[in-house]
Coordinates of C-alpha atoms in Angstrom, one line a residue:
X1 CA 0.0 0.0 0.2
X2 CA 2.7 2.2 0.7
X3 CA 4.5 1.7 -2.4
X4 CA 1.6 2.6 -4.2
X5 CA 0.9 6.0 -2.3
X6 CA 4.5 6.8 -3.2
X7 CA 4.1 6.2 -6.9
X8 CA 0.9 8.2 -6.8
X9 CA 3.0 11.1 -5.0
X10 CA 5.7 11.1 -7.5
X11 CA 3.1 11.1 -10.6
X12 CA 1.6 14.4 -8.9
X13 CA 5.0 16.0 -8.6
X14 CA 5.7 15.5 -12.1
X15 CA 2.4 17.0 -13.3
X16 CA 3.2 20.2 -11.2
X17 CA 6.5 20.7 -12.5
X18 CA 5.3 20.3 -16.3
X19 CA 2.4 22.7 -15.7
X20 CA 4.9 25.3 -14.0
X21 CA 7.1 25.0 -17.2
X22 CA 4.3 25.7 -19.7
X23 CA 3.2 28.7 -18.0
X24 CA 3.8 32.0 -19.6
X25 CA 6.7 34.0 -18.0
X26 CA 6.4 37.5 -17.0
X27 CA 8.1 40.2 -18.9
X28 CA 11.2 42.0 -17.4
X29 CA 10.7 45.6 -17.4
X30 CA 12.7 47.5 -20.0
X31 CA 15.6 49.6 -18.7
X32 CA 15.3 53.2 -19.0
X33 CA 17.2 54.5 -22.3
X34 CA 18.4 57.4 -20.1
X35 CA 20.7 55.5 -17.4
X36 CA 20.7 52.3 -15.5
X37 CA 21.0 54.3 -12.4
X38 CA 18.2 56.4 -11.4
X39 CA 19.4 60.1 -10.8
X40 CA 19.4 61.7 -7.5
X41 CA 17.0 64.8 -6.8
X42 CA 18.9 68.3 -6.2
X43 CA 18.4 69.7 -2.9
X44 CA 16.4 73.1 -3.5
X45 CA 18.6 75.0 -1.1
X46 CA 21.8 73.7 -1.3
X47 CA 24.6 72.7 -3.9
X48 CA 27.4 70.3 -4.1
X49 CA 30.1 73.1 -3.9
X50 CA 32.7 70.3 -3.8
X51 CA 32.0 69.7 -7.8
X52 CA 34.2 72.0 -9.8
X53 CA 31.4 72.7 -12.5
X54 CA 33.5 74.7 -15.1
X55 CA 37.0 72.3 -14.7
X56 CA 37.9 71.9 -18.1
X57 CA 38.3 68.3 -17.8
X58 CA 35.3 67.9 -16.4
X59 CA 32.9 67.0 -19.1
X60 CA 29.4 67.8 -18.3
X61 CA 26.5 65.3 -19.1
X62 CA 23.3 67.5 -19.3
X63 CA 19.9 65.6 -20.1
X64 CA 16.9 67.6 -20.8
X65 CA 13.5 66.3 -20.7
X66 CA 10.1 68.1 -22.1
X67 CA 6.7 66.8 -21.6
X68 CA 6.3 68.5 -25.2
X69 CA 7.2 66.1 -28.3
X70 CA 7.5 69.5 -30.4
X71 CA 9.8 71.3 -27.8
X72 CA 12.1 72.2 -31.0
X73 CA 9.2 74.0 -32.8
X74 CA 8.2 75.8 -29.4
X75 CA 11.6 76.9 -29.0
X76 CA 12.3 77.9 -32.5
X77 CA 9.1 80.2 -32.3
X78 CA 10.1 81.8 -29.3
X79 CA 13.6 82.9 -30.8
X80 CA 12.3 83.6 -34.3
X81 CA 9.5 86.0 -32.9
X82 CA 11.8 87.8 -30.9
X83 CA 10.5 86.4 -27.3
X84 CA 14.2 86.5 -26.0
X85 CA 13.4 85.4 -22.4
X86 CA 10.3 83.3 -22.9
X87 CA 11.4 79.7 -21.9
X88 CA 10.1 76.2 -22.1
X89 CA 9.9 74.3 -18.5
X90 CA 11.5 70.9 -18.5
X91 CA 13.7 68.8 -16.0
X92 CA 17.1 68.8 -16.7
X93 CA 19.8 66.2 -15.0
X94 CA 23.4 67.3 -14.8
X95 CA 26.0 64.7 -13.9
X96 CA 23.3 62.5 -12.6
X97 CA 21.6 65.3 -10.3
X98 CA 17.8 66.3 -11.4
X99 CA 16.5 69.7 -11.4
X100 CA 13.0 69.9 -11.7
X101 CA 11.1 72.8 -13.7
X102 CA 14.0 74.3 -15.4
X103 CA 13.6 77.2 -18.0
X104 CA 15.2 76.5 -21.2
X105 CA 15.3 78.7 -24.3
X106 CA 17.5 79.3 -27.6
X107 CA 20.1 81.4 -27.3
X108 CA 23.0 83.1 -29.6
X109 CA 22.6 85.3 -32.7
X110 CA 24.6 84.0 -35.9
X111 CA 25.2 80.9 -34.0
X112 CA 21.3 80.1 -33.9
X113 CA 20.1 82.0 -37.0
X114 CA 22.5 80.7 -39.2
X115 CA 22.4 77.2 -38.3
X116 CA 18.8 77.0 -38.0
X117 CA 18.4 78.3 -41.5
X118 CA 20.0 75.2 -42.8
X119 CA 17.8 73.0 -40.6
X120 CA 20.4 71.6 -38.5
X121 CA 19.4 70.3 -34.9
X122 CA 22.4 71.5 -33.0
X123 CA 21.2 74.9 -31.6
X124 CA 22.7 76.8 -28.7
X125 CA 20.8 76.7 -25.4
X126 CA 20.2 78.7 -22.3
X127 CA 19.1 76.5 -19.3
X128 CA 18.1 78.5 -15.9
X129 CA 17.7 76.1 -13.0
X130 CA 16.2 78.5 -10.6
X131 CA 13.6 79.9 -13.5
X132 CA 10.7 78.8 -11.2
X133 CA 12.6 77.6 -7.8
X134 CA 14.8 80.3 -7.0
X135 CA 16.3 78.3 -4.4
X136 CA 17.5 75.5 -7.0
X137 CA 21.1 76.1 -7.8
X138 CA 23.7 74.1 -9.7
X139 CA 27.1 72.7 -7.7
X140 CA 29.1 75.9 -6.8
X141 CA 26.0 78.0 -6.5
X142 CA 25.4 78.4 -10.5
X143 CA 22.2 79.2 -11.8
X144 CA 22.5 79.0 -15.4
X145 CA 24.3 76.6 -18.1
X146 CA 24.7 78.4 -21.2
X147 CA 25.4 75.7 -23.8
X148 CA 26.9 76.9 -27.2
X149 CA 27.1 75.0 -30.6
X150 CA 30.7 75.5 -31.4
X151 CA 29.5 77.6 -34.3
X152 CA 32.6 78.9 -36.8
X153 CA 34.9 76.7 -34.9
X154 CA 35.9 73.3 -36.6
X155 CA 38.7 72.8 -33.8
X156 CA 36.4 73.0 -31.0
X157 CA 39.2 74.9 -29.1
X158 CA 38.4 78.7 -29.7
X159 CA 36.0 79.3 -26.5
X160 CA 37.7 77.4 -23.9
X161 CA 41.3 78.2 -24.8
X162 CA 40.3 82.1 -25.4
X163 CA 38.7 82.3 -21.9
X164 CA 41.7 80.5 -20.3
X165 CA 44.1 83.1 -21.4
X166 CA 41.8 85.8 -20.7
X167 CA 41.1 84.8 -17.0
X168 CA 45.3 85.3 -16.3
X169 CA 44.7 89.0 -16.7
X170 CA 40.9 90.0 -16.2
X171 CA 37.8 88.9 -15.0
X172 CA 36.2 86.5 -17.3
X173 CA 33.9 83.3 -17.6
X174 CA 35.3 79.9 -17.3
X175 CA 34.3 77.4 -19.7
X176 CA 34.5 73.8 -20.8
X177 CA 32.3 70.9 -22.5
X178 CA 29.3 69.2 -22.3
X179 CA 27.1 66.3 -23.9
X180 CA 23.7 67.4 -24.4
X181 CA 20.6 65.2 -24.7
X182 CA 17.1 66.1 -25.1
X183 CA 14.3 63.9 -24.7
X184 CA 16.9 60.8 -25.0
X185 CA 18.2 62.1 -28.0
X186 CA 21.8 63.0 -28.3
X187 CA 22.3 66.6 -29.8
X188 CA 26.3 66.6 -29.5
X189 CA 29.0 68.1 -27.7
X190 CA 28.6 71.7 -26.6
X191 CA 30.9 74.5 -25.2
X192 CA 29.4 75.3 -21.7
X193 CA 30.4 78.9 -20.4
X194 CA 30.1 80.6 -17.0
X195 CA 27.2 83.4 -17.4
X196 CA 28.1 86.9 -16.7
X197 CA 25.2 87.1 -13.8
X198 CA 24.9 88.2 -10.2
X199 CA 27.3 85.5 -9.0
X200 CA 30.2 86.4 -11.5
X201 CA 29.8 90.0 -10.6
X202 CA 29.8 89.4 -6.7
X203 CA 32.9 87.0 -7.3
X204 CA 34.9 89.8 -9.2
X205 CA 33.6 92.8 -7.9
X206 CA 32.7 92.5 -4.4
X207 CA 28.9 93.3 -4.7
X208 CA 26.4 92.4 -7.6
X209 CA 23.9 95.7 -6.5
X210 CA 25.4 98.0 -9.4
X211 CA 24.1 98.3 -12.7
X212 CA 24.9 95.6 -15.5
X213 CA 24.9 96.8 -19.0
X214 CA 25.1 94.1 -22.1
X215 CA 26.7 95.8 -24.9
X216 CA 25.4 94.1 -27.8
X217 CA 23.2 95.5 -30.5
X218 CA 19.8 94.6 -31.3
X219 CA 20.0 94.0 -34.8
X220 CA 16.3 93.6 -35.1
X221 CA 15.7 96.9 -33.6
X222 CA 13.9 99.8 -35.4
X223 CA 16.4 102.3 -36.7
X224 CA 15.6 105.9 -35.6
X225 CA 16.1 108.2 -38.4
X226 CA 17.0 111.2 -36.3
X227 CA 20.3 109.3 -35.1
X228 CA 23.4 109.0 -36.7
X229 CA 24.9 106.0 -38.3
X230 CA 26.9 103.9 -35.8
X231 CA 29.6 101.2 -35.3
X232 CA 27.3 99.3 -32.9
X233 CA 28.0 99.5 -29.3
X234 CA 31.3 101.2 -29.9
X235 CA 31.0 103.7 -27.0
X236 CA 30.3 106.9 -29.4
X237 CA 28.7 109.8 -28.2
X238 CA 25.3 110.9 -29.7
X239 CA 23.9 113.3 -27.3
X240 CA 21.5 113.2 -24.6
X241 CA 18.6 111.4 -26.3
X242 CA 18.4 108.0 -25.1
X243 CA 16.8 106.8 -28.2
X244 CA 19.9 106.8 -30.0
X245 CA 21.5 104.1 -27.5
X246 CA 18.5 101.9 -26.9
X247 CA 19.3 99.5 -29.9
X248 CA 23.0 99.5 -29.2
X249 CA 23.0 98.5 -25.6
X250 CA 21.0 96.4 -23.0
X251 CA 20.1 97.6 -19.4
X252 CA 20.4 94.2 -17.9
X253 CA 20.0 95.4 -14.0
X254 CA 19.6 98.5 -11.8
X255 CA 20.5 101.6 -14.2
X256 CA 19.2 104.1 -16.3
X257 CA 19.9 105.6 -19.5
X258 CA 21.4 108.6 -18.0
X259 CA 24.1 107.1 -16.1
X260 CA 25.2 105.2 -19.5
X261 CA 25.2 108.4 -21.6
X262 CA 27.2 110.1 -18.9
X263 CA 29.9 107.6 -19.1
X264 CA 30.0 107.6 -23.2
X265 CA 30.3 111.5 -22.6
X266 CA 33.3 111.3 -20.4
X267 CA 35.0 108.7 -22.8
X268 CA 34.4 111.1 -25.5
X269 CA 34.4 114.6 -24.4
X270 CA 36.4 114.3 -21.0
X271 CA 39.1 111.1 -21.2
X272 CA 41.4 112.9 -18.6
X273 CA 38.4 112.4 -16.1
X274 CA 38.0 108.7 -17.3
X275 CA 40.0 107.0 -14.6
X276 CA 37.8 108.4 -11.9
X277 CA 35.0 106.6 -13.1
X278 CA 36.3 103.8 -15.6
X279 CA 38.5 100.7 -14.7
X280 CA 41.4 101.7 -17.4
X281 CA 43.9 98.9 -16.8
X282 CA 40.8 96.3 -17.6
X283 CA 40.0 98.1 -20.5
X284 CA 43.7 98.0 -21.7
X285 CA 43.8 94.3 -21.0
X286 CA 40.7 93.6 -23.0
X287 CA 41.8 95.4 -25.9
X288 CA 45.2 94.0 -25.7
X289 CA 43.8 90.5 -25.6
X290 CA 41.4 91.2 -28.5
X291 CA 44.3 92.4 -30.7
X292 CA 46.8 89.5 -30.0
X293 CA 44.2 86.8 -30.5
X294 CA 42.6 88.6 -33.4
X295 CA 39.2 88.5 -31.7
X296 CA 37.5 90.8 -34.1
X297 CA 34.1 89.7 -33.0
X298 CA 34.4 92.2 -30.2
X299 CA 34.8 95.7 -29.6
X300 CA 37.7 96.0 -31.6
X301 CA 35.9 94.6 -34.8
X302 CA 33.2 95.8 -37.1
X303 CA 30.3 95.0 -34.9
X304 CA 31.7 96.6 -31.6
X305 CA 29.9 94.2 -29.3
X306 CA 30.5 91.0 -27.0
X307 CA 31.3 93.0 -23.9
X308 CA 29.5 93.7 -20.7
X309 CA 29.8 97.0 -18.3
X310 CA 29.3 96.7 -14.7
X311 CA 29.6 99.6 -12.1
X312 CA 30.7 98.6 -8.9
X313 CA 29.8 100.1 -5.3
X314 CA 32.7 102.8 -5.6
X315 CA 31.2 104.3 -9.3
X316 CA 33.7 102.4 -11.2
X317 CA 32.7 100.9 -14.6
X318 CA 34.3 97.6 -15.4
X319 CA 34.4 95.9 -18.9
X320 CA 34.0 92.4 -19.2
X321 CA 34.9 90.3 -22.3
X322 CA 32.2 87.6 -23.8
X323 CA 31.6 85.5 -26.7
X324 CA 35.0 83.9 -27.9
X325 CA 33.9 81.5 -30.4
X326 CA 35.1 83.5 -33.5
X327 CA 38.6 84.2 -31.6
X328 CA 41.8 83.2 -33.3
X329 CA 40.7 84.8 -36.7
X330 CA 37.5 83.4 -36.8
X331 CA 35.6 86.7 -37.9
X332 CA 37.8 88.6 -40.3
X333 CA 36.3 92.3 -40.3
X334 CA 37.8 94.8 -38.2
X335 CA 35.7 97.6 -39.9
X336 CA 33.4 98.0 -42.6
X337 CA 35.7 97.3 -45.2
X338 CA 36.2 93.6 -46.8
X339 CA 37.3 90.6 -45.0
X340 CA 40.9 90.3 -44.0
X341 CA 43.0 88.0 -45.7
X342 CA 45.0 85.6 -43.5
X343 CA 48.3 87.4 -44.3
X344 CA 46.4 90.6 -42.9
X345 CA 45.2 89.0 -39.9
X346 CA 48.8 87.7 -39.4
X347 CA 49.8 91.4 -39.7
X348 CA 47.1 93.2 -37.7
X349 CA 48.7 96.2 -36.3
X350 CA 48.8 96.4 -32.4
X351 CA 47.7 100.1 -33.0
X352 CA 44.7 98.8 -34.6
X353 CA 41.9 102.1 -34.2
X354 CA 44.6 104.0 -32.7
X355 CA 43.3 107.3 -34.3
X356 CA 40.0 106.0 -35.2
X357 CA 36.9 108.5 -33.9
X358 CA 34.3 105.5 -34.3
X359 CA 36.3 103.4 -31.6
X360 CA 36.5 106.4 -29.0
X361 CA 37.4 103.8 -26.0
X362 CA 40.7 102.9 -28.2
X363 CA 41.5 106.0 -29.2
X364 CA 41.2 108.0 -26.1
X365 CA 43.2 105.6 -24.1
X366 CA 46.2 105.0 -26.4
X367 CA 46.5 108.8 -26.8
X368 CA 47.4 108.7 -23.3
X369 CA 51.3 108.1 -23.3
X370 CA 51.3 106.3 -20.3
X371 CA 48.5 104.0 -21.0
X372 CA 49.8 103.5 -24.3
X373 CA 52.9 102.2 -22.9
X374 CA 50.9 99.9 -20.5
X375 CA 48.9 98.9 -23.1
X376 CA 51.9 97.6 -25.3
X377 CA 53.4 96.2 -21.9
X378 CA 50.3 93.9 -21.8
X379 CA 50.7 92.9 -25.2
X380 CA 54.1 91.6 -24.7
X381 CA 53.0 89.7 -21.5
X382 CA 50.1 87.9 -23.6
X383 CA 52.6 87.0 -26.3
X384 CA 55.2 85.8 -23.8
X385 CA 53.3 83.8 -21.3
X386 CA 50.9 82.1 -24.0
X387 CA 52.6 82.4 -27.6
X388 CA 56.2 82.5 -28.1
X389 CA 56.8 79.9 -25.6
X390 CA 54.4 77.5 -27.5
X391 CA 52.2 77.0 -24.5
X392 CA 48.9 77.5 -26.5
X393 CA 49.9 74.4 -28.7
X394 CA 50.4 72.4 -25.9
X395 CA 47.1 73.1 -24.4
X396 CA 45.5 73.1 -27.5
X397 CA 46.9 69.5 -28.2
X398 CA 45.9 68.3 -24.5
X399 CA 42.3 69.7 -25.1
X400 CA 41.6 67.9 -28.3
X401 CA 42.9 64.6 -27.1
X402 CA 40.6 65.1 -24.2
X403 CA 37.4 65.7 -26.3
X404 CA 38.4 63.7 -29.7
X405 CA 36.1 60.6 -28.7
X406 CA 33.4 62.9 -28.0
X407 CA 33.9 64.8 -31.2
X408 CA 33.7 61.8 -33.3
X409 CA 30.7 60.6 -32.1
X410 CA 29.0 63.9 -32.3
X411 CA 26.7 63.1 -35.5
X412 CA 25.1 66.7 -35.4
X413 CA 28.3 68.6 -35.1
X414 CA 28.4 71.6 -37.6
X415 CA 31.8 70.6 -39.5
X416 CA 33.4 67.4 -40.6
X417 CA 35.3 65.2 -38.3
X418 CA 38.6 65.7 -40.4
X419 CA 38.3 69.3 -39.8
X420 CA 38.6 68.9 -36.2
X421 CA 42.3 68.0 -36.3
X422 CA 43.1 70.2 -39.3
X423 CA 42.0 73.3 -38.0
X424 CA 44.3 73.8 -35.1
X425 CA 47.2 73.8 -37.9
X426 CA 45.5 75.1 -40.9
X427 CA 42.8 76.5 -42.7
X428 CA 39.8 74.5 -43.5
X429 CA 36.6 75.1 -45.5
X430 CA 33.5 76.1 -44.0
X431 CA 30.4 76.4 -46.3
X432 CA 31.4 79.3 -48.7
X433 CA 34.2 80.4 -46.4
X434 CA 37.1 79.6 -44.4
X435 CA 38.6 79.3 -40.9
X436 CA 42.0 79.9 -40.4
X437 CA 44.5 77.3 -38.5
X438 CA 45.3 78.7 -35.0
X439 CA 48.9 77.6 -35.1
X440 CA 48.6 78.9 -38.9
X441 CA 47.8 82.5 -37.8
X442 CA 49.7 82.8 -34.4
X443 CA 53.0 81.5 -35.3
X444 CA 53.3 84.1 -37.9
X445 CA 51.7 86.6 -35.9
X446 CA 54.0 86.4 -33.0
X447 CA 56.9 86.9 -35.5
X448 CA 54.9 90.1 -36.9
X449 CA 54.4 91.5 -33.2
X450 CA 57.6 91.2 -31.9
X451 CA 59.0 92.9 -34.7
X452 CA 56.5 95.6 -34.9
X453 CA 58.2 99.2 -34.3
X454 CA 55.6 99.8 -31.4
X455 CA 57.2 96.8 -29.7
X456 CA 60.6 96.9 -30.3
X457 CA 63.3 97.9 -28.0
X458 CA 64.1 97.1 -24.2
X459 CA 61.5 97.9 -21.5
X460 CA 62.6 99.2 -18.1
X461 CA 63.3 96.4 -15.6
X462 CA 62.0 96.1 -12.2
X463 CA 63.6 94.1 -9.6
X464 CA 64.0 93.5 -5.9
X465 CA 60.5 94.7 -4.9
X466 CA 60.0 95.1 -1.3
X467 CA 57.8 96.9 1.5
X468 CA 58.3 97.4 5.1
X469 CA 55.8 98.3 7.4
X470 CA 56.4 101.7 9.5
X471 CA 54.6 103.2 12.3
X472 CA 52.5 105.5 10.0
X473 CA 52.3 103.2 7.1
X474 CA 54.5 101.5 4.7
X475 CA 57.6 102.0 2.8
X476 CA 57.6 100.5 -0.9
X477 CA 60.8 100.3 -2.9
X478 CA 62.2 98.6 -6.1
X479 CA 65.3 98.6 -7.9
X480 CA 64.3 99.7 -11.5
X481 CA 66.5 100.2 -14.8
X482 CA 66.0 102.4 -17.6
X483 CA 62.9 104.3 -16.4
X484 CA 62.3 108.2 -16.3
X485 CA 59.3 107.5 -13.7
X486 CA 58.0 104.9 -11.8
X487 CA 54.1 104.7 -10.5
X488 CA 53.0 103.0 -7.4
X489 CA 49.2 101.9 -7.9
X490 CA 47.7 100.9 -4.3
X491 CA 44.6 100.3 -2.7
X492 CA 43.6 99.6 1.2
X493 CA 41.5 96.3 0.4
X494 CA 40.3 94.1 -2.5
X495 CA 37.9 95.5 -4.7
X496 CA 38.7 99.1 -4.0
X497 CA 39.9 101.0 -7.3
X498 CA 43.5 101.6 -7.1
X499 CA 45.1 105.1 -6.6
X500 CA 48.1 106.1 -8.4
X501 CA 51.2 108.1 -6.9
X502 CA 54.6 108.9 -8.0
X503 CA 57.5 107.2 -6.5
X504 CA 61.0 109.0 -6.1
X505 CA 64.4 107.9 -6.9
X506 CA 67.2 108.0 -4.7
X507 CA 70.2 110.3 -5.4
X508 CA 73.4 108.0 -6.4
X509 CA 76.1 108.3 -3.9
X510 CA 79.6 108.4 -5.2
X511 CA 81.2 105.3 -6.4
X512 CA 77.4 103.8 -6.7
X513 CA 77.8 100.5 -8.7
X514 CA 73.9 100.1 -9.4
X515 CA 74.1 103.8 -10.7
X516 CA 77.0 103.2 -12.9
X517 CA 74.7 100.5 -14.8
X518 CA 71.7 102.7 -14.8
X519 CA 69.8 101.2 -12.1
X520 CA 68.1 103.2 -9.6
X521 CA 66.4 102.6 -6.1
X522 CA 62.7 103.8 -6.2
X523 CA 60.6 104.3 -3.4
X524 CA 57.3 105.9 -1.8
X525 CA 55.1 105.7 1.3
X526 CA 51.5 105.3 1.8
X527 CA 49.7 105.7 5.0
X528 CA 48.3 102.2 5.7
X529 CA 50.1 99.0 5.9
X530 CA 48.0 96.0 6.5
X531 CA 46.0 94.5 3.8
X532 CA 47.6 96.9 1.6
X533 CA 47.8 95.7 -2.4
X534 CA 49.8 97.5 -4.9
X535 CA 51.7 97.2 -8.3
X536 CA 54.2 99.2 -9.9
X537 CA 54.6 100.8 -13.5
X538 CA 58.1 101.7 -14.6
X539 CA 57.6 104.2 -17.4
X540 CA 60.5 104.7 -20.0
X541 CA 60.8 106.8 -23.1
X542 CA 59.2 104.5 -25.3
X543 CA 58.1 101.3 -23.1
X544 CA 56.7 100.6 -19.7
X545 CA 56.8 97.4 -17.2
X546 CA 54.8 95.9 -14.5
X547 CA 55.4 94.3 -11.4
X548 CA 53.9 91.8 -11.4
X549 CA 53.6 91.5 -14.9
X550 CA 49.7 90.7 -14.7
X551 CA 48.9 93.5 -12.6
X552 CA 46.4 94.8 -11.9
X553 CA 44.7 91.1 -11.6
X554 CA 47.6 90.0 -9.6
X555 CA 49.4 92.4 -7.1
X556 CA 51.7 92.4 -4.2
X557 CA 50.3 92.4 -1.0
X558 CA 51.3 93.5 2.7
X559 CA 49.6 90.8 5.0

């Protein structure tokens, strides 16, 4: 009997196993296309400040999700119809962290309209994470991603390299790269550039409560018949009527037209007062940078644009350079004339617009003998620290090595993959025009500049800069050769404007070895010592030298 029961139980088990094997299997849920790992939601009030958002080798991953399937048509209509600040709301994941209800719009001028015209999908984007939630910020406290489509730059180098060089000498945005997706579709590798906004302004100028002016003309603005023809935002004075300025400048924050017109009037009519309301040294660095790097899509070019003006709490206006994608000869027009040939760009005069009334900032500054000598010293410094030593080639090759795999995978890039490597060294064809090679341009340009009459000769030499704290302030001294005058620029605290005083040369004693070789000790005394920041300018008959050479971005300090 037990044997029969055992056999029956075995038969029952076999039937159950067979039934289980014939049962349909449940489907495994499909993995999300965007990531195998769910993104982390960003805290509303805090940011991961340990992550360096704009570090050059930190290639961002930006994934945008819209509910609207026709998001591109909507963004395009906003842009085409002139609604510059109208945004579409979506969610954005940046390096695995989700930011909800973010405002996105298309940005740019030629980089948008010229690319949209040919039906390309890689269009420049402006992503504002605090568009709705004002407490929502990116790592480091940033709120905006400005994503550029690398227009007119087959090398992918111009924007990031130009900003890297500019930051050595003046307040300038940082820039790196980002892989950009929209609704799981890969749009390509973009430049990502820090915004000139309240955070940027506070970092460099100590406060962001002053007026900020974007010097970029509205090309669609209605022409005012009673106003004279212009070179765009060139700071030419047209009188007191604000209508003549409204299509040329954009008052972004906290100012009125009267303030801007007053600045422009001083530049044109009373340049001897300019240093009391304007950061002259920053302007000289900006002009020198634009000239050396043939950045003609700037104040020194036909369109006189791509810069900001900010007025700090001391009443000083500071120029801030912007938009570098056509640096290194990507734009060939210094004025209303024809495009420059490669040879003419290589031989662009360091004294460009020296006597041009339509570029009053350059004309007025370079008409001042001391400012002109400081400007040429800045030109020499930029050349020596970046170009004559070959550093720019080393940096360019390293950056291209970093991004090469991503450029090759970018099916939407505006130019052929072969052009990416070629354009560092040589000219490549782009549509019906050409983009000069960076090395092709700069190798000959450096030779031309170093042999230009304005730069030939030996500048004064500054050495042994010292300071000594005294009961009533501080004594500052240096040994200088070849100077007819030495100037001390000083300030009592960071962000204050520098003041200028003359230094005094010691009378040489009999048998003084220094005097016999033309070396003199120059000194000056100031009333305050602790925290004092200063730099020196040694002025010769034709040239000047600075200590530190990157002044006023860098300076000596009494701690």
